[in-house]
Short mmCIF file of C-alpha atoms and ligand atoms in Angstrom, two decimals:
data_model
loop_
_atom_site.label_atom_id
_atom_site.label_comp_id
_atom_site.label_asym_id
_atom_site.label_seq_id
_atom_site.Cartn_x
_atom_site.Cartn_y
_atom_site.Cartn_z
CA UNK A 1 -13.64 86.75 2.15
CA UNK A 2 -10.12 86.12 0.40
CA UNK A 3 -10.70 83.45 -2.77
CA UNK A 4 -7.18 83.92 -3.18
CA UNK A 5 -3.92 84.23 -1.31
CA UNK A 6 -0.65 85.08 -2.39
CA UNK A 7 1.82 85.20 0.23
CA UNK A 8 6.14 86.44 -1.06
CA UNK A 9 5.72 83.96 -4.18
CA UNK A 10 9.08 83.97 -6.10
CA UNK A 11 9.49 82.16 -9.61
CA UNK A 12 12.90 82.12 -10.57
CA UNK A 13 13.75 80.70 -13.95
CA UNK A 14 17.33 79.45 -13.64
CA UNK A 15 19.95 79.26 -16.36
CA UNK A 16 22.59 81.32 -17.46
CA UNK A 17 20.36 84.43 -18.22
CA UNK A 18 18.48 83.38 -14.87
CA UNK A 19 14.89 86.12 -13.74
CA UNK A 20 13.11 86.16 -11.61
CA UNK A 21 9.91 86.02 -13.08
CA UNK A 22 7.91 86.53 -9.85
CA UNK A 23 9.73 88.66 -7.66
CA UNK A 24 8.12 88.60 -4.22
CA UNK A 25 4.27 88.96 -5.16
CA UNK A 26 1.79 88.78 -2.39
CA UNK A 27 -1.85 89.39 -3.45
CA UNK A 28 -5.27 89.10 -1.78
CA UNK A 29 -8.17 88.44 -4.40
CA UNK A 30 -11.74 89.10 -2.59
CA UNK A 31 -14.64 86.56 -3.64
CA UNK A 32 -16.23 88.28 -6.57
CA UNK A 33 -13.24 90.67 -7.83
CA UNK A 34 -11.83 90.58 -10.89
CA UNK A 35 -8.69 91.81 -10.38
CA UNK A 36 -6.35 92.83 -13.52
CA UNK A 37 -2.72 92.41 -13.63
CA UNK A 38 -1.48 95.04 -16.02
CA UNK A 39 1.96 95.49 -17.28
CA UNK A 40 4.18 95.19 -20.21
CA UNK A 41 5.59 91.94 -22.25
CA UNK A 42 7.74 90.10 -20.13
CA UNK A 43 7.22 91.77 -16.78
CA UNK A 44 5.78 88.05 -15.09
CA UNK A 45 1.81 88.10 -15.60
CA UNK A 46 1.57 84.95 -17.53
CA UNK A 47 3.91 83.12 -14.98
CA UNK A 48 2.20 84.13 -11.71
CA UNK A 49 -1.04 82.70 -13.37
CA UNK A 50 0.68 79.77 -14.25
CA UNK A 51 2.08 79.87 -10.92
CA UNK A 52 -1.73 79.65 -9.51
CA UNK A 53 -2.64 77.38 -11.96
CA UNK A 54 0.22 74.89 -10.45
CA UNK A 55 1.85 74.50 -14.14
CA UNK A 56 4.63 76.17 -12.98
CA UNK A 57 6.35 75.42 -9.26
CA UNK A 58 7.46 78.69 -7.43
CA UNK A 59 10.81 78.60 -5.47
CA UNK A 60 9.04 80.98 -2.41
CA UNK A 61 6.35 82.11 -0.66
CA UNK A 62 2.52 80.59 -0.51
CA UNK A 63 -0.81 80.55 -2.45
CA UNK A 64 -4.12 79.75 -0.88
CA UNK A 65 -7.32 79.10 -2.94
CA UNK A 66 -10.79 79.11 -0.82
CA UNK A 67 -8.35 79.52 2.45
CA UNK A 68 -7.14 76.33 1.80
CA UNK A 69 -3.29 76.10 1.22
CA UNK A 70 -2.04 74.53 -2.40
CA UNK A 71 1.27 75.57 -2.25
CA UNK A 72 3.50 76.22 0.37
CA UNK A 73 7.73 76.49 -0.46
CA UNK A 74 8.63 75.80 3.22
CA UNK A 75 6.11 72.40 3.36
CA UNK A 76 6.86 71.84 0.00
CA UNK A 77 3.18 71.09 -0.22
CA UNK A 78 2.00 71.74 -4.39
CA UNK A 79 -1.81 70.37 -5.44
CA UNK A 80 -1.76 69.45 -9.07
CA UNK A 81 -3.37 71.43 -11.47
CA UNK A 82 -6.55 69.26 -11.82
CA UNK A 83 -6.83 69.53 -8.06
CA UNK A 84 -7.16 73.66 -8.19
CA UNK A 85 -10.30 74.53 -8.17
CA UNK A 86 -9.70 76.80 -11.34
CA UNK A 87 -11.03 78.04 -14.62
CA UNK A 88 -8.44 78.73 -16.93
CA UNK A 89 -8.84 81.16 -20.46
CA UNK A 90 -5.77 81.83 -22.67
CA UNK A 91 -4.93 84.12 -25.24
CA UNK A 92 -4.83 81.17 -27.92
CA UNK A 93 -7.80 79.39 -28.13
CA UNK A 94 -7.32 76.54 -26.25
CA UNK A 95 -10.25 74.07 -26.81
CA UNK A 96 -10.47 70.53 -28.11
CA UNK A 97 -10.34 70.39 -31.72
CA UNK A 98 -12.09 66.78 -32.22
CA UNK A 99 -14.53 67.47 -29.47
CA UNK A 100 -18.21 69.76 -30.07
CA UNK A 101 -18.76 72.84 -28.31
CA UNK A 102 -21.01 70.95 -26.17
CA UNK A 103 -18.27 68.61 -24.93
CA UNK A 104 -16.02 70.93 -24.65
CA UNK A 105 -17.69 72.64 -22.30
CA UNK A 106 -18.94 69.66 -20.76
CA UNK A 107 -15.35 68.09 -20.21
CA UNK A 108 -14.69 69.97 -16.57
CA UNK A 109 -17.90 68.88 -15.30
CA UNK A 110 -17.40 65.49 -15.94
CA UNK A 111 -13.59 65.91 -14.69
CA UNK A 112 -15.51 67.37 -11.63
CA UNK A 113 -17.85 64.25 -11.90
CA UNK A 114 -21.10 65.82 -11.98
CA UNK A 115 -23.80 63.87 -12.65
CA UNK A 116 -25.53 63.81 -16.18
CA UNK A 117 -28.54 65.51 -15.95
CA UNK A 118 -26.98 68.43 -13.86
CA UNK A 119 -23.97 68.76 -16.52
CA UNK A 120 -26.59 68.99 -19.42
CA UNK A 121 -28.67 71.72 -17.66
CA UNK A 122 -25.32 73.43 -16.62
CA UNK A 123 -23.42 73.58 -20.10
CA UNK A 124 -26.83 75.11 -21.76
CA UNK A 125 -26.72 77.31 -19.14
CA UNK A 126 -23.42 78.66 -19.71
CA UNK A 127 -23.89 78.74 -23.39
CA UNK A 128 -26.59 81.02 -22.59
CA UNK A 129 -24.33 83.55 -20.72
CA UNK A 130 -22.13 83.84 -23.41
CA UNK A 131 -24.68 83.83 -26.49
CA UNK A 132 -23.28 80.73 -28.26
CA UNK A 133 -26.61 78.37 -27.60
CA UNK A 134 -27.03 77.94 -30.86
CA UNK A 135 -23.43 76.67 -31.81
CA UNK A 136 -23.46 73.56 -29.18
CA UNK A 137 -23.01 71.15 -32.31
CA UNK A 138 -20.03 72.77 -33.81
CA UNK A 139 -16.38 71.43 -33.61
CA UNK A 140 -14.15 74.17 -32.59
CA UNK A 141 -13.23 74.70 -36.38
CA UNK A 142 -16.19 75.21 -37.59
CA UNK A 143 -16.16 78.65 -35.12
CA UNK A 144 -14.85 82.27 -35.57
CA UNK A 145 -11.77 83.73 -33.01
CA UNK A 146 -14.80 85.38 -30.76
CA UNK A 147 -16.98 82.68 -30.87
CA UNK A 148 -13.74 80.45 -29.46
CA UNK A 149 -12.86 82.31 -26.82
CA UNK A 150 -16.26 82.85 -26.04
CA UNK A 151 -16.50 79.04 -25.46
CA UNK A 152 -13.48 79.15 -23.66
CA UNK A 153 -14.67 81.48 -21.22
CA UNK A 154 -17.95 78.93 -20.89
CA UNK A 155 -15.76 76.06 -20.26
CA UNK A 156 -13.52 77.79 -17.47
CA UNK A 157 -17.20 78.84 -15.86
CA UNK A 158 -19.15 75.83 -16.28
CA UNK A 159 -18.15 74.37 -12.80
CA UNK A 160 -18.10 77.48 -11.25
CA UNK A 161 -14.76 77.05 -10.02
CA UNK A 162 -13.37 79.54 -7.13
CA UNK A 163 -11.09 81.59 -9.02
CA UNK A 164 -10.70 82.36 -13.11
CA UNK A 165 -7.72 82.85 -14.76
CA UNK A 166 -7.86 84.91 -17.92
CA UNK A 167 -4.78 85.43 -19.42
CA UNK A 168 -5.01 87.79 -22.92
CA UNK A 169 -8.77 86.34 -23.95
CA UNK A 170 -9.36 89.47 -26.01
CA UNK A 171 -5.68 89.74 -27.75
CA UNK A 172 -6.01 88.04 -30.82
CA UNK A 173 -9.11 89.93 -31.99
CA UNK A 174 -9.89 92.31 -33.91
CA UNK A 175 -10.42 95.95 -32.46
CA UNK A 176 -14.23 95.71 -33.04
CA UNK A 177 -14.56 92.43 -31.53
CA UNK A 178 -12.47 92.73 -28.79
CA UNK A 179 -14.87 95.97 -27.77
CA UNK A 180 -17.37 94.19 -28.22
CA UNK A 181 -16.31 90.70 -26.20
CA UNK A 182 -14.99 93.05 -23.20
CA UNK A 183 -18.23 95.02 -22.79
CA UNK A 184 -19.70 91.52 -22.64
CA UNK A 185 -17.46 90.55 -19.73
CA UNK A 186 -18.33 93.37 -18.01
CA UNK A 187 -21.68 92.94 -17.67
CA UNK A 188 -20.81 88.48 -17.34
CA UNK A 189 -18.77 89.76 -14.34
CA UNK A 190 -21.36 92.46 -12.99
CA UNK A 191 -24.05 89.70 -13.19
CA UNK A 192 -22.65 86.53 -12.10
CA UNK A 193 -19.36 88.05 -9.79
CA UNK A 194 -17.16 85.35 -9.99
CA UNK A 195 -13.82 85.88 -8.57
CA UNK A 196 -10.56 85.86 -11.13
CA UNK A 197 -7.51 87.22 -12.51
CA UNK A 198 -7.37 89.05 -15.73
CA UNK A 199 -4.27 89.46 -17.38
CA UNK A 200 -3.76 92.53 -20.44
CA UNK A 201 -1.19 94.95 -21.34
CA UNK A 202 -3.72 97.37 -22.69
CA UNK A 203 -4.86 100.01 -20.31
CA UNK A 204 -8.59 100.02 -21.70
CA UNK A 205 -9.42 96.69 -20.95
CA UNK A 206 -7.53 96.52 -17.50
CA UNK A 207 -9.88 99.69 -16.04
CA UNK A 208 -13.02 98.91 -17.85
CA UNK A 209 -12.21 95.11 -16.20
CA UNK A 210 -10.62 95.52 -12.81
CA UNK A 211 -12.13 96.01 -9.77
CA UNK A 212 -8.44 96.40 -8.84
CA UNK A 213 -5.89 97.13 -11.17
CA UNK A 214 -2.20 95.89 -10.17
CA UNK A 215 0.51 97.16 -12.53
CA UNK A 216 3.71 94.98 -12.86
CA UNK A 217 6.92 95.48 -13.27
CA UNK A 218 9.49 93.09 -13.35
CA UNK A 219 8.06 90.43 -11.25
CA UNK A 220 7.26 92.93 -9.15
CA UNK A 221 3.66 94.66 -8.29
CA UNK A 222 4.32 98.56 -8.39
CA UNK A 223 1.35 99.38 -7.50
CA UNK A 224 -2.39 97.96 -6.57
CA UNK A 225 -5.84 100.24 -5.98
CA UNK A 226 -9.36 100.89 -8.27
CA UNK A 227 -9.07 102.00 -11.64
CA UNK A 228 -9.23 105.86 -10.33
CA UNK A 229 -6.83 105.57 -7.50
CA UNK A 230 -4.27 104.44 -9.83
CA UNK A 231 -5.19 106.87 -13.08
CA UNK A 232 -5.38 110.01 -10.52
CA UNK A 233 -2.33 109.27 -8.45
CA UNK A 234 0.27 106.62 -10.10
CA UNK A 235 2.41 105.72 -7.45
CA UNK A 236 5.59 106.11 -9.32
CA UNK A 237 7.10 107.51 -12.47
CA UNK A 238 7.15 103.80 -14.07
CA UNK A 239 3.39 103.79 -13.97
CA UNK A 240 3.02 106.76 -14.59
CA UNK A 241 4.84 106.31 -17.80
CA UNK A 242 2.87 102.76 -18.08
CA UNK A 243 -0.24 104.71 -18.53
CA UNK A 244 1.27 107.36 -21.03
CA UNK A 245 1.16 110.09 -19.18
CA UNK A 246 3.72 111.76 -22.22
CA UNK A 247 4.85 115.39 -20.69
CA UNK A 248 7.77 114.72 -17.84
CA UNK A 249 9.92 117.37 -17.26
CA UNK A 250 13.16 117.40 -15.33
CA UNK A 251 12.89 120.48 -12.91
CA UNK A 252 15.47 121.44 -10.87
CA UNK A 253 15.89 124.61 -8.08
CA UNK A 254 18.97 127.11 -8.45
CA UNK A 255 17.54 130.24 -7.13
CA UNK A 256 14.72 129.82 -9.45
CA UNK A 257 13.06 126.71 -11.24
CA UNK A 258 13.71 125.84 -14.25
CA UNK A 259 12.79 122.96 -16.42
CA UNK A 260 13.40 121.01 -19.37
CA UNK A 261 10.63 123.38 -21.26
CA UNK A 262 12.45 126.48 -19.85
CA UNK A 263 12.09 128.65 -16.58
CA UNK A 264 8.91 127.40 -14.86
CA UNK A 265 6.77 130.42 -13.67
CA UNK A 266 3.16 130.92 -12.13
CA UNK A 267 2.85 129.79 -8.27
CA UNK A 268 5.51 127.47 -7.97
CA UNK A 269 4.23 126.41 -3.90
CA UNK A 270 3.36 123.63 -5.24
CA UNK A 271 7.36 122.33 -5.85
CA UNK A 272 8.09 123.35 -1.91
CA UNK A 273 11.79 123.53 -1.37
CA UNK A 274 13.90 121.99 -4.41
CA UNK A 275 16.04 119.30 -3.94
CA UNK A 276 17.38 116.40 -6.75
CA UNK A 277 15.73 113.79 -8.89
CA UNK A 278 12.24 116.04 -8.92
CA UNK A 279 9.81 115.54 -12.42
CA UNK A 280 6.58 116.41 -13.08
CA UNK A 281 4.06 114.26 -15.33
CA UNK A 282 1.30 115.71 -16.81
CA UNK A 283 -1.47 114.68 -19.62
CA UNK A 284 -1.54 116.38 -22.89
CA UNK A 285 -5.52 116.84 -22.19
CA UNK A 286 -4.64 118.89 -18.82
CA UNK A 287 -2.02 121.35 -20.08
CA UNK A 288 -3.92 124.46 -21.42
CA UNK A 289 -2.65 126.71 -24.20
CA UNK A 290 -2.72 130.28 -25.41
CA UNK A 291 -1.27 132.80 -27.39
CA UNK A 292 1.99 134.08 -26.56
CA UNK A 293 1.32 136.34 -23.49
CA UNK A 294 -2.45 135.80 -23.82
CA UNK A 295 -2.88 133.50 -20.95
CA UNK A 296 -5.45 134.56 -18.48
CA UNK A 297 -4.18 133.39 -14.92
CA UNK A 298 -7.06 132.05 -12.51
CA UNK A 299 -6.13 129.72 -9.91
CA UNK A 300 -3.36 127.55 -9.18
CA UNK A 301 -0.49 126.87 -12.31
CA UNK A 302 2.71 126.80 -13.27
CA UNK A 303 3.77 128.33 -16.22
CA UNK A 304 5.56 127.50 -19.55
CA UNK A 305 6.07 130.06 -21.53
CA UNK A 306 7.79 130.89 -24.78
CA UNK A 307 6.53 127.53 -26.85
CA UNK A 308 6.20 127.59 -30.36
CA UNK A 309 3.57 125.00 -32.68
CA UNK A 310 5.31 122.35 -34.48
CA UNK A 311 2.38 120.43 -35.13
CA UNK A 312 -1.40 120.47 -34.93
CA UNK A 313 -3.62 117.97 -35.82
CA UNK A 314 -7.19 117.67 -35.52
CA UNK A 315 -9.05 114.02 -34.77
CA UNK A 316 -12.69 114.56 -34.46
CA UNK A 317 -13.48 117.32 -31.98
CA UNK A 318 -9.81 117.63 -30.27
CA UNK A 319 -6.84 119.09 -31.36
CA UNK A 320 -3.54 117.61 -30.61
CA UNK A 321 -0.52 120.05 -30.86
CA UNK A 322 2.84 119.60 -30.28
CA UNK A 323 4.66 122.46 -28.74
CA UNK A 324 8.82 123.30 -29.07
CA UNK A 325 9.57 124.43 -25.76
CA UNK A 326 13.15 124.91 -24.80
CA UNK A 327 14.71 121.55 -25.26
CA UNK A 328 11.73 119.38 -25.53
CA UNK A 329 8.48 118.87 -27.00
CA UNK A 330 5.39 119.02 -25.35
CA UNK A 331 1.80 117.44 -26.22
CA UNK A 332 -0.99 118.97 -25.92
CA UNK A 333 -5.01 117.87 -26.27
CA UNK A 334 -7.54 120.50 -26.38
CA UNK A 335 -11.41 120.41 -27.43
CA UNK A 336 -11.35 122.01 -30.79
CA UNK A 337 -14.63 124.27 -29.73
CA UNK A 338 -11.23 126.29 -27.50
CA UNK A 339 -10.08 127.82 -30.38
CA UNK A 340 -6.86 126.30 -32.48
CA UNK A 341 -2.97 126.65 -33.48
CA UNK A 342 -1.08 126.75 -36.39
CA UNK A 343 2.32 125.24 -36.70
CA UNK A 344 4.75 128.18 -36.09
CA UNK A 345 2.41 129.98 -34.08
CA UNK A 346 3.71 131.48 -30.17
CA UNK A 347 1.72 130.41 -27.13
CA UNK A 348 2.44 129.98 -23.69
CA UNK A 349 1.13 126.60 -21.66
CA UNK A 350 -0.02 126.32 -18.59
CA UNK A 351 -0.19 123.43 -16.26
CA UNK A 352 -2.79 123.24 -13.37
CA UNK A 353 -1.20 122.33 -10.12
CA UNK A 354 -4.41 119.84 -9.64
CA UNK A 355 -3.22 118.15 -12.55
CA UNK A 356 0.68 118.36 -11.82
CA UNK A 357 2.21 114.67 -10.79
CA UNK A 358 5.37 115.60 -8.67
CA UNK A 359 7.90 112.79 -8.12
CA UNK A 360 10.43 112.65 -6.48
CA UNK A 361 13.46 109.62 -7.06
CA UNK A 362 10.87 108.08 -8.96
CA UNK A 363 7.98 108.16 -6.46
CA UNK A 364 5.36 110.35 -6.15
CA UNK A 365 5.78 113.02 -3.82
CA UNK A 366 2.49 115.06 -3.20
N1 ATP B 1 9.97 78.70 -19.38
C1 ATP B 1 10.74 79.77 -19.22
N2 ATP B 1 12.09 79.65 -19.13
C2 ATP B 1 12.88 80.72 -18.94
N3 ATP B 1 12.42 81.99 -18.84
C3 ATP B 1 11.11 82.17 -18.92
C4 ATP B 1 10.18 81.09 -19.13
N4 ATP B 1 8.93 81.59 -19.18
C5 ATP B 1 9.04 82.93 -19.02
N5 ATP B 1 10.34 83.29 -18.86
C6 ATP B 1 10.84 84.66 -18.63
O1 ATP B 1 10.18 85.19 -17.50
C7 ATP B 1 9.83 86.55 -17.69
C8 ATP B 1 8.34 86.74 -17.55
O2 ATP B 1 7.68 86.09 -18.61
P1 ATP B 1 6.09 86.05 -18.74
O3 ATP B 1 5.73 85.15 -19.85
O4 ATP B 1 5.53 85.75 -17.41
O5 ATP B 1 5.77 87.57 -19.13
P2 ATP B 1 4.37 88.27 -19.50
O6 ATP B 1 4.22 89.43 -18.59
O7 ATP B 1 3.29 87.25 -19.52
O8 ATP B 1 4.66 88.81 -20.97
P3 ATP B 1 3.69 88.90 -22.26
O9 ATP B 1 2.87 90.15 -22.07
O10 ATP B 1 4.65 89.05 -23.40
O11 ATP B 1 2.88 87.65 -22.33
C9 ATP B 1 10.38 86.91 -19.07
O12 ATP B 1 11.62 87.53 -18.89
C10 ATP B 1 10.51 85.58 -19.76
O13 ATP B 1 11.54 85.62 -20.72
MG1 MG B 2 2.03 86.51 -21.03
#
């Protein structure tokens, strides 16, 4: 069952420098998915949550919560905020400062006018999901960054509301913490399945998070599907891009291909007939390297070769080159166990047509 509806929402912000914010989103969130909306600053996450949230009024389209409508441009219908049934966790620890953990926590359920003894039983309860039992007597400043947003996250649950908002919970922590805190989600999510929205710009969070990841850009929603739909095929060269896929080349057909890195060689089937505006996209851990002429050729490639080492460096067990091919550098990730390169050294790359993206005009073309 949809928890949540979004039906052609548009937030425009007017003005002289007037965006559109929210640029035609529709979205279907199921009960118990926790979808992520990834993308970079300013592409519209935090204003289609605050869209949902009712803090901010769209211009178009239609959100339902629970199948029941709360804004509608063409009714004009818009439920207030404290009419959404919604659990809301921001990037900046938004609790009360003169009110205990315990209150805090409380506060929705009285809002929600639950009755004493069931608020009691239900704020230890959430405490106990997020490990913070024994803090229930602490003001807000008496508490670390994690140990906030961990309350936050028991405040926005304690009514059980139909859909969570989580915009940036884990950004103002520290690496360690922020591992840590996310790998605790996970599991809050996996156990309990409520239904939500996360909002991130990181990559690692959004597919060790989403059910569905949706990357944004613009206002707009480029493209929606699990975590491995959208890692193995991004949709177009923008996501592609999103998720740092680093080698594109420019290839181009005039009797024979050539690219960016040089004349492309191996079985070119793969690139079919030529035509403009083609690229390829590949990761730096799915290019394989050899010595100049060296390569052994099993299966389906392409081939760059002619490359020279500008730089290798080694992080734990993988190597990361850099190769001077042609007019461009490519990257390159190996496992160290392969062998290694010195800068200045000759190889030849090759690039396994499984692992080629082809786009075409900026979409993906095979
Ligand atoms: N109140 C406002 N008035 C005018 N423009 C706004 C307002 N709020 C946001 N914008 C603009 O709308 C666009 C989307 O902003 P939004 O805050 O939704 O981005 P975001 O994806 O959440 O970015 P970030 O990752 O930096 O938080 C931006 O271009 C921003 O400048
Ligand atoms: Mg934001």
């Amino acid at each position: 069952m949809s928890a949540l509806k979004i039906d052609a929402l548009v937030k425009l912000f007017p003005g002289r420098d007037a965006v559109r914010a929210v640029d035609g989103v529709s979205l279907d969130v199921t009960e118990g998915e926790l979808l992520v909306l990834l993308g970079p600053s300013g592409c519209g996450k935090t204003t289609l949550l605050r869209c949902i949230a009712g803090l901010e009024d769209a211009q178009e389209g239609r959100i339902m919560l629970d199948s029941k409508p709360v804004f509608d441009a063409a009714t004009r219908l818009n439920v207030p905020t404290h009419k959404r049934d919604i659990g809301m966790v921001f990037q900046n620890y938004s609790l009360w400062p003169h009110m205990s953990v315990r209150r805090n926590v409380e506060y929705p359920l009285r809002a929600r006018r639950f009755e004493s003894g069931r608020r009691a039983a239900r704020v230890d309860e959430v405490l106990g999901i997020v490990q913070c039992t024994h803090l229930a007597d602490r003001l807000p400043s008496m508490l670390s960054g994690g140990q906030q947003q961990r309350i936050a996250l028991a405040r926005a649950m304690a009514s059980k509301p139909a859909v969570m908002l989580l915009d940036e919970p884990l950004s103002n922590l520290d690496a360690l913490l922020r591992e840590e805190l996310r790998s605790q989600l996970r599991l809050i999510h996996r156990d309990l399945g409520f239904t939500g929205i996360y909002v991130t710009h990181d990559q690692t969070e959004a597919f060790t998070l989403g059910t569905r990841v949706a990357v944004m850009n613009s206002g707009v929603i480029e493209q929606l599907g699990t975590a491995s739909e959208v890692n193995a095929r991004p949709q177009t060269e923008y996501v592609a891009r999103f998720l740092g896929i680093r080698n594109a080349l420019d290839i181009s057909f005039d009797g024979a291909w050539t690219s960016a890195a040089g004349p492309l060689g191996g079985d070119l089937s793969l690139l079919g007939q030529g035509g403009d505006g083609l690229r390829i996209f590949v990761r730096p851990e799915d290019v394989l390297i050899a010595a100049a002429g060296k390569m052994v050729m099993s299966g389906a490639h392409l081939n760059l070769a002619g490359g020279v080492v500008e730089d290798s460096v080694q992080v734990g067990h993988e190597m990361t080159y850099m190769v001077r091919m042609g007019g461009t550098l490519m990257h390159v990730h190996r496992a160290r166990a392969e062998g290694e390169f010195r800068p200045g050294e000759a190889v030849d790359l090759m690039l396994p047509h499984a692992d080629v993206l082809l786009y075409k005009g900026g979409k993906l073309a095979r």
